[in-house]
Amino acid sequence: MRRQTKVVRIGSISIGGDNPVAVQSMLNVPIADVAGNVAQARRLEAEGCQIVRVTVPTPADAVVVRALKDAVSMPIVADIHFDYKAALACVDAGVDKIRINPGNIGSDERVREVARACRDNGIPIRIGVNGGSLEKDILAKYGAVTPEALVESAMYHVALLEKHDFDDIVISIKSSNVPIVMAAYRLLSEKCPYPLHVGVTEAGTYRMGLIKSAMGIGGLLMEGIGDTIRVSLTDAPEKEVRAGFDILRAAGHHVPGPEVVSCPTCGRTNINVAQIATEVEERLRGCNKSIKVAVMGCIVNGPGEAKGADIGIAGGKDCAMLFVRGEQKRMLRGDIVGQLCDEIEKLVL
Ligand code: SF4
């Protein structure tokens, strides 16, 4: 059961409430390279990325926000750390959301100014608490980065905005430790109605990053927690977007597009399951029809799974039996991938 959260509008999309969980990523091209940032944003949008964040260290860097707004239609989030004037410049440049921790920008007057500018322009603010940059007094109180410490930090920043009647808020509360992240989000979701941006930060390189993200993000999604997600990988952001959708799908959310299931292979395997499944997945990239395709290695256990899919094959000796919507159709020989893809096309067209 999805936890009910406040609906927050970020440019052209809304998160929270019953809105689908949105997948986001972050640009990693040097900020001075505006053309490079725009090109990467276009690639991410082509992958289906729904919200993209860019770092804006100084007010002058807000030019990248303008350039991105002109180039892509997905909402743009500016990542601001200490310079409140950079936040104001991004508002002027037409940004869709600001990620800023009000406790880090100095005086209450500055918080008031940022809150007012965002409110006047309908721009939400994400408070992003990170285990690596907890306030010193909170860290001293808890003695370590605990779930309670992360939540206290988030609520401290929330109070600074609420004091100025600002409640168009999204919160994230990340650490690289999966059990701590999960406990922190659970605690936070009990304490406030704001939509949650869920992620495991500094999750690592591709393999470990995927595992930690699948556990942390996927686990929380299955508990109904999470309104937008970001998979953090030390790798290309395009891979973060693909992983985000795959985690959503694996957690039982509806994600348009094909799902390929394949058997792990064993001594009975008759066909090259890995190659066929990978090629089918590649050929179906970009297709947004929801269809389940099964690639199974033999006719002992294969037909059962293949029958449960919209379309599937079960390998025989140099051939594969084709199943469509549970019915055994015919034996494929020769170019199995090509024939299977032709059959899939017939189903999705
Ligand atoms: S479907 Fe057949 S080949 Fe694949 S793992 Fe099961 S028994 Fe082995």
GROMACS .gro file of C-alpha atoms and ligand atoms in nm:
model
  357
    1MET     CA    1   0.000   0.000   0.000
    2ARG     CA    2   0.149   0.330  -0.113
    3ARG     CA    3   0.194   0.587   0.166
    4GLN     CA    4  -0.009   0.897   0.096
    5THR     CA    5   0.201   1.208   0.049
    6LYS     CA    6   0.137   1.566  -0.051
    7VAL     CA    7   0.131   1.627  -0.426
    8VAL     CA    8   0.415   1.849  -0.543
    9ARG     CA    9   0.434   1.983  -0.894
   10ILE     CA   10   0.775   1.999  -1.061
   11GLY     CA   11   0.738   2.173  -1.394
   12SER     CA   12   0.540   1.944  -1.623
   13ILE     CA   13   0.510   1.652  -1.381
   14SER     CA   14   0.365   1.593  -1.037
   15ILE     CA   15   0.497   1.361  -0.770
   16GLY     CA   16   0.338   1.240  -0.448
   17GLY     CA   17  -0.020   1.129  -0.389
   18ASP     CA   18  -0.120   0.870  -0.648
   19ASN     CA   19   0.116   0.997  -0.917
   20PRO     CA   20   0.350   0.737  -1.065
   21VAL     CA   21   0.695   0.724  -0.907
   22ALA     CA   22   0.922   0.942  -1.123
   23VAL     CA   23   1.271   0.834  -1.228
   24GLN     CA   24   1.542   1.097  -1.216
   25SER     CA   25   1.913   1.135  -1.271
   26MET     CA   26   2.185   1.397  -1.254
   27LEU     CA   27   2.413   1.543  -1.520
   28ASN     CA   28   2.784   1.486  -1.464
   29VAL     CA   29   2.944   1.700  -1.736
   30PRO     CA   30   3.162   1.989  -1.606
   31ILE     CA   31   2.931   2.285  -1.544
   32ALA     CA   32   3.128   2.519  -1.771
   33ASP     CA   33   3.052   2.291  -2.067
   34VAL     CA   34   2.696   2.406  -2.136
   35ALA     CA   35   2.675   2.229  -2.473
   36GLY     CA   36   2.796   1.906  -2.314
   37ASN     CA   37   2.533   1.933  -2.039
   38VAL     CA   38   2.262   1.993  -2.296
   39ALA     CA   39   2.375   1.694  -2.506
   40GLN     CA   40   2.377   1.467  -2.201
   41ALA     CA   41   2.032   1.591  -2.093
   42ARG     CA   42   1.898   1.509  -2.440
   43ARG     CA   43   2.040   1.156  -2.414
   44LEU     CA   44   1.880   1.111  -2.072
   45GLU     CA   45   1.545   1.234  -2.198
   46ALA     CA   46   1.568   0.983  -2.483
   47GLU     CA   47   1.618   0.710  -2.219
   48GLY     CA   48   1.293   0.817  -2.053
   49CYS     CA   49   1.443   1.022  -1.768
   50GLN     CA   50   1.159   1.220  -1.610
   51ILE     CA   51   1.344   1.477  -1.398
   52VAL     CA   52   1.706   1.585  -1.432
   53ARG     CA   53   1.929   1.765  -1.185
   54VAL     CA   54   2.226   1.985  -1.259
   55THR     CA   55   2.467   2.141  -1.014
   56VAL     CA   56   2.478   2.521  -1.008
   57PRO     CA   57   2.769   2.635  -0.788
   58THR     CA   58   2.749   3.010  -0.867
   59PRO     CA   59   2.484   3.255  -0.995
   60ALA     CA   60   2.670   3.280  -1.329
   61ASP     CA   61   2.632   2.903  -1.376
   62ALA     CA   62   2.254   2.945  -1.395
   63VAL     CA   63   2.302   2.991  -1.771
   64VAL     CA   64   2.305   2.612  -1.790
   65VAL     CA   65   1.950   2.604  -1.652
   66ARG     CA   66   1.829   2.835  -1.929
   67ALA     CA   67   2.006   2.627  -2.194
   68LEU     CA   68   1.856   2.305  -2.057
   69LYS     CA   69   1.507   2.455  -2.042
   70ASP     CA   70   1.538   2.547  -2.410
   71ALA     CA   71   1.661   2.201  -2.508
   72VAL     CA   72   1.454   1.944  -2.318
   73SER     CA   73   1.102   1.921  -2.184
   74MET     CA   74   1.169   1.720  -1.866
   75PRO     CA   75   1.179   1.931  -1.547
   76ILE     CA   76   1.516   2.076  -1.444
   77VAL     CA   77   1.634   2.072  -1.082
   78ALA     CA   78   1.918   2.298  -0.969
   79ASP     CA   79   2.150   2.157  -0.705
   80ILE     CA   80   2.259   2.442  -0.477
   81HIS     CA   81   2.491   2.408  -0.184
   82PHE     CA   82   2.585   2.729  -0.008
   83ASP     CA   83   2.521   3.022  -0.241
   84TYR     CA   84   2.162   3.139  -0.203
   85LYS     CA   85   2.219   3.385  -0.488
   86ALA     CA   86   2.277   3.087  -0.718
   87ALA     CA   87   1.930   2.965  -0.613
   88LEU     CA   88   1.776   3.304  -0.693
   89ALA     CA   89   1.955   3.312  -1.031
   90CYS     CA   90   1.814   2.966  -1.112
   91VAL     CA   91   1.462   3.085  -1.027
   92ASP     CA   92   1.513   3.373  -1.272
   93ALA     CA   93   1.643   3.124  -1.532
   94GLY     CA   94   1.318   2.925  -1.511
   95VAL     CA   95   1.427   2.624  -1.305
   96ASP     CA   96   1.155   2.377  -1.203
   97LYS     CA   97   1.285   2.273  -0.860
   98ILE     CA   98   1.567   2.372  -0.628
   99ARG     CA   99   1.760   2.130  -0.414
  100ILE     CA  100   1.895   2.329  -0.121
  101ASN     CA  101   1.929   2.283   0.252
  102PRO     CA  102   1.812   2.609   0.408
  103GLY     CA  103   2.032   2.556   0.714
  104ASN     CA  104   2.340   2.581   0.491
  105ILE     CA  105   2.283   2.919   0.331
  106GLY     CA  106   2.345   3.152   0.623
  107SER     CA  107   2.090   3.393   0.767
  108ASP     CA  108   1.720   3.350   0.812
  109GLU     CA  109   1.677   3.650   0.581
  110ARG     CA  110   1.836   3.451   0.298
  111VAL     CA  111   1.605   3.157   0.365
  112ARG     CA  112   1.310   3.397   0.353
  113GLU     CA  113   1.430   3.536   0.019
  114VAL     CA  114   1.473   3.194  -0.141
  115ALA     CA  115   1.139   3.073  -0.001
  116ARG     CA  116   0.962   3.384  -0.132
  117ALA     CA  117   1.118   3.359  -0.479
  118CYS     CA  118   1.026   2.990  -0.504
  119ARG     CA  119   0.672   3.044  -0.375
  120ASP     CA  120   0.611   3.334  -0.616
  121ASN     CA  121   0.718   3.114  -0.907
  122GLY     CA  122   0.558   2.786  -0.797
  123ILE     CA  123   0.896   2.618  -0.755
  124PRO     CA  124   0.929   2.339  -0.497
  125ILE     CA  125   1.237   2.287  -0.282
  126ARG     CA  126   1.400   1.953  -0.210
  127ILE     CA  127   1.580   1.924   0.119
  128GLY     CA  128   1.857   1.673   0.065
  129VAL     CA  129   2.009   1.535   0.384
  130ASN     CA  130   2.321   1.330   0.334
  131GLY     CA  131   2.495   1.113   0.594
  132GLY     CA  132   2.829   1.260   0.491
  133SER     CA  133   2.731   1.618   0.568
  134LEU     CA  134   2.520   1.602   0.883
  135GLU     CA  135   2.516   1.911   1.106
  136LYS     CA  136   2.790   1.888   1.369
  137ASP     CA  137   2.557   1.931   1.667
  138ILE     CA  138   2.326   1.654   1.545
  139LEU     CA  139   2.620   1.425   1.479
  140ALA     CA  140   2.754   1.499   1.831
  141LYS     CA  141   2.412   1.428   1.985
  142TYR     CA  142   2.377   1.086   1.820
  143GLY     CA  143   2.747   1.000   1.803
  144ALA     CA  144   2.712   0.853   1.451
  145VAL     CA  145   2.507   0.877   1.133
  146THR     CA  146   2.195   0.703   1.262
  147PRO     CA  147   1.845   0.700   1.109
  148GLU     CA  148   1.727   0.925   1.393
  149ALA     CA  149   2.010   1.173   1.326
  150LEU     CA  150   1.924   1.190   0.954
  151VAL     CA  151   1.556   1.245   1.031
  152GLU     CA  152   1.634   1.515   1.289
  153SER     CA  153   1.848   1.697   1.033
  154ALA     CA  154   1.572   1.678   0.771
  155MET     CA  155   1.311   1.808   1.014
  156TYR     CA  156   1.545   2.093   1.114
  157HIS     CA  157   1.567   2.210   0.750
  158VAL     CA  158   1.193   2.157   0.700
  159ALA     CA  159   1.119   2.381   1.003
  160LEU     CA  160   1.334   2.659   0.853
  161LEU     CA  161   1.115   2.661   0.541
  162GLU     CA  162   0.783   2.612   0.720
  163LYS     CA  163   0.869   2.913   0.938
  164HIS     CA  164   0.834   3.117   0.618
  165ASP     CA  165   0.506   2.947   0.526
  166PHE     CA  166   0.677   2.738   0.261
  167ASP     CA  167   0.549   2.382   0.231
  168ASP     CA  168   0.611   2.293  -0.132
  169ILE     CA  169   0.874   2.052  -0.009
  170VAL     CA  170   1.032   1.723  -0.117
  171ILE     CA  171   1.279   1.545   0.111
  172SER     CA  172   1.563   1.300   0.063
  173ILE     CA  173   1.764   1.147   0.342
  174LYS     CA  174   2.051   0.947   0.202
  175SER     CA  175   2.351   0.750   0.313
  176SER     CA  176   2.560   0.479   0.150
  177ASN     CA  177   2.447   0.229   0.414
  178VAL     CA  178   2.134   0.045   0.299
  179PRO     CA  179   1.992  -0.058   0.640
  180ILE     CA  180   2.039   0.299   0.770
  181VAL     CA  181   1.879   0.451   0.459
  182MET     CA  182   1.579   0.219   0.485
  183ALA     CA  183   1.527   0.281   0.856
  184ALA     CA  184   1.564   0.658   0.806
  185TYR     CA  185   1.305   0.675   0.527
  186ARG     CA  186   1.060   0.462   0.727
  187LEU     CA  187   1.096   0.697   1.024
  188LEU     CA  188   1.067   1.007   0.809
  189SER     CA  189   0.760   0.884   0.626
  190GLU     CA  190   0.582   0.856   0.963
  191LYS     CA  191   0.673   1.210   1.058
  192CYS     CA  192   0.569   1.428   0.766
  193PRO     CA  193   0.343   1.432   0.462
  194TYR     CA  194   0.602   1.554   0.213
  195PRO     CA  195   0.685   1.342  -0.091
  196LEU     CA  196   1.011   1.152  -0.063
  197HIS     CA  197   1.295   1.136  -0.312
  198VAL     CA  198   1.447   0.795  -0.243
  199GLY     CA  199   1.800   0.685  -0.315
  200VAL     CA  200   2.113   0.527  -0.176
  201THR     CA  201   2.393   0.777  -0.217
  202GLU     CA  202   2.752   0.699  -0.311
  203ALA     CA  203   2.622   0.351  -0.386
  204GLY     CA  204   2.938   0.268  -0.578
  205THR     CA  205   3.042   0.143  -0.918
  206TYR     CA  206   2.796  -0.024  -1.152
  207ARG     CA  207   2.761  -0.367  -0.991
  208MET     CA  208   2.754  -0.276  -0.621
  209GLY     CA  209   2.563   0.042  -0.698
  210LEU     CA  210   2.291  -0.159  -0.865
  211ILE     CA  211   2.271  -0.408  -0.581
  212LYS     CA  212   2.253  -0.143  -0.309
  213SER     CA  213   2.001   0.064  -0.505
  214ALA     CA  214   1.783  -0.234  -0.585
  215MET     CA  215   1.778  -0.331  -0.218
  216GLY     CA  216   1.734   0.017  -0.071
  217ILE     CA  217   1.509   0.181  -0.329
  218GLY     CA  218   1.329  -0.139  -0.426
  219GLY     CA  219   1.277  -0.241  -0.062
  220LEU     CA  220   1.130   0.097   0.029
  221LEU     CA  221   0.907   0.104  -0.279
  222MET     CA  222   0.766  -0.232  -0.176
  223GLU     CA  223   0.678  -0.080   0.160
  224GLY     CA  224   0.494   0.197  -0.023
  225ILE     CA  225   0.763   0.458   0.043
  226GLY     CA  226   0.902   0.675  -0.236
  227ASP     CA  227   0.759   0.929  -0.481
  228THR     CA  228   1.063   0.984  -0.700
  229ILE     CA  229   1.382   0.778  -0.720
  230ARG     CA  230   1.740   0.828  -0.823
  231VAL     CA  231   1.982   0.542  -0.866
  232SER     CA  232   2.334   0.675  -0.794
  233LEU     CA  233   2.603   0.497  -0.993
  234THR     CA  234   2.966   0.582  -1.055
  235ASP     CA  235   2.886   0.534  -1.421
  236ALA     CA  236   2.693   0.693  -1.706
  237PRO     CA  237   2.367   0.859  -1.593
  238GLU     CA  238   2.186   0.680  -1.878
  239LYS     CA  239   2.250   0.359  -1.683
  240GLU     CA  240   2.098   0.519  -1.372
  241VAL     CA  241   1.777   0.587  -1.564
  242ARG     CA  242   1.753   0.233  -1.704
  243ALA     CA  243   1.822   0.089  -1.359
  244GLY     CA  244   1.558   0.316  -1.206
  245PHE     CA  245   1.287   0.183  -1.435
  246ASP     CA  246   1.401  -0.174  -1.386
  247ILE     CA  247   1.387  -0.136  -1.007
  248LEU     CA  248   1.039   0.013  -1.033
  249ARG     CA  249   0.930  -0.277  -1.250
  250ALA     CA  250   1.087  -0.535  -1.022
  251ALA     CA  251   0.909  -0.374  -0.725
  252GLY     CA  252   0.576  -0.432  -0.899
  253HIS     CA  253   0.511  -0.083  -1.033
  254HIS     CA  254   0.364  -0.047  -1.377
  255VAL     CA  255   0.636   0.058  -1.619
  256PRO     CA  256   0.549   0.072  -1.988
  257GLY     CA  257   0.780  -0.137  -2.202
  258PRO     CA  258   0.882  -0.499  -2.247
  259GLU     CA  259   1.000  -0.730  -1.971
  260VAL     CA  260   1.226  -1.016  -2.072
  261VAL     CA  261   1.241  -1.314  -1.838
  262SER     CA  262   1.498  -1.586  -1.902
  263CYS     CA  263   1.603  -1.902  -1.725
  264PRO     CA  264   1.942  -1.930  -1.549
  265THR     CA  265   2.037  -2.224  -1.781
  266CYS     CA  266   2.157  -2.562  -1.663
  267GLY     CA  267   2.280  -2.893  -1.803
  268ARG     CA  268   1.961  -2.936  -2.002
  269THR     CA  269   2.000  -2.607  -2.189
  270ASN     CA  270   1.976  -2.650  -2.564
  271ILE     CA  271   2.002  -2.292  -2.696
  272ASN     CA  272   2.218  -1.990  -2.618
  273VAL     CA  273   1.974  -1.834  -2.372
  274ALA     CA  274   2.206  -1.550  -2.268
  275GLN     CA  275   2.272  -1.437  -2.622
  276ILE     CA  276   1.910  -1.464  -2.734
  277ALA     CA  277   1.770  -1.288  -2.425
  278THR     CA  278   2.029  -1.007  -2.450
  279GLU     CA  279   1.969  -0.955  -2.822
  280VAL     CA  280   1.591  -0.951  -2.774
  281GLU     CA  281   1.630  -0.698  -2.492
  282GLU     CA  282   1.850  -0.478  -2.711
  283ARG     CA  283   1.612  -0.494  -3.006
  284LEU     CA  284   1.317  -0.404  -2.784
  285ARG     CA  285   1.490  -0.102  -2.628
  286GLY     CA  286   1.274   0.203  -2.686
  287CYS     CA  287   0.955  -0.002  -2.733
  288ASN     CA  288   0.699   0.119  -2.478
  289LYS     CA  289   0.440  -0.153  -2.519
  290SER     CA  290   0.401  -0.364  -2.206
  291ILE     CA  291   0.476  -0.720  -2.305
  292LYS     CA  292   0.637  -1.011  -2.122
  293VAL     CA  293   0.882  -1.218  -2.326
  294ALA     CA  294   1.021  -1.548  -2.195
  295VAL     CA  295   1.344  -1.704  -2.320
  296MET     CA  296   1.380  -2.054  -2.173
  297GLY     CA  297   1.653  -2.306  -2.237
  298CYS     CA  298   1.468  -2.635  -2.268
  299ILE     CA  299   1.133  -2.798  -2.319
  300VAL     CA  300   1.128  -2.957  -1.971
  301ASN     CA  301   1.062  -2.649  -1.756
  302GLY     CA  302   1.059  -2.391  -2.033
  303PRO     CA  303   0.704  -2.424  -2.162
  304GLY     CA  304   0.549  -2.348  -1.821
  305GLU     CA  305   0.723  -2.012  -1.792
  306ALA     CA  306   0.692  -1.938  -2.162
  307LYS     CA  307   0.317  -1.999  -2.139
  308GLY     CA  308   0.292  -1.747  -1.852
  309ALA     CA  309   0.438  -1.479  -2.077
  310ASP     CA  310   0.275  -1.298  -2.369
  311ILE     CA  311   0.525  -1.463  -2.595
  312GLY     CA  312   0.812  -1.700  -2.534
  313ILE     CA  313   1.038  -1.972  -2.658
  314ALA     CA  314   1.159  -2.295  -2.507
  315GLY     CA  315   1.480  -2.432  -2.654
  316GLY     CA  316   1.507  -2.768  -2.833
  317LYS     CA  317   1.800  -2.917  -3.024
  318ASP     CA  318   1.902  -2.637  -3.267
  319CYS     CA  319   1.548  -2.504  -3.252
  320ALA     CA  320   1.297  -2.343  -3.018
  321MET     CA  321   0.925  -2.389  -2.965
  322LEU     CA  322   0.730  -2.063  -2.993
  323PHE     CA  323   0.449  -1.991  -2.748
  324VAL     CA  324   0.209  -1.700  -2.800
  325ARG     CA  325  -0.034  -1.606  -2.522
  326GLY     CA  326  -0.004  -1.950  -2.368
  327GLU     CA  327  -0.046  -2.145  -2.692
  328GLN     CA  328   0.219  -2.361  -2.852
  329LYS     CA  329   0.259  -2.222  -3.205
  330ARG     CA  330   0.544  -2.362  -3.409
  331MET     CA  331   0.910  -2.464  -3.405
  332LEU     CA  332   1.162  -2.188  -3.488
  333ARG     CA  333   1.483  -2.289  -3.666
  334GLY     CA  334   1.776  -2.086  -3.794
  335ASP     CA  335   1.753  -1.718  -3.695
  336ILE     CA  336   1.562  -1.769  -3.370
  337VAL     CA  337   1.610  -1.410  -3.249
  338GLY     CA  338   1.492  -1.260  -3.578
  339GLN     CA  339   1.181  -1.478  -3.593
  340LEU     CA  340   1.100  -1.418  -3.227
  341CYS     CA  341   1.132  -1.040  -3.278
  342ASP     CA  342   0.907  -1.057  -3.584
  343GLU     CA  343   0.644  -1.237  -3.376
  344ILE     CA  344   0.681  -0.980  -3.096
  345GLU     CA  345   0.633  -0.701  -3.348
  346LYS     CA  346   0.311  -0.861  -3.466
  347LEU     CA  347   0.187  -0.866  -3.107
  348VAL     CA  348   0.275  -0.507  -3.017
  349LEU     CA  349   0.172  -0.338  -3.340
  350SF4     S1  350   1.424  -2.392  -1.824
  350SF4    FE1  351   1.531  -2.582  -1.877
  350SF4     S2  352   1.734  -2.515  -1.940
  350SF4    FE2  353   1.645  -2.344  -1.830
  350SF4     S3  354   1.717  -2.376  -1.619
  350SF4    FE3  355   1.515  -2.467  -1.633
  350SF4     S4  356   1.556  -2.687  -1.678
  350SF4    FE4  357   1.747  -2.572  -1.724
   0.00000   0.00000   0.00000
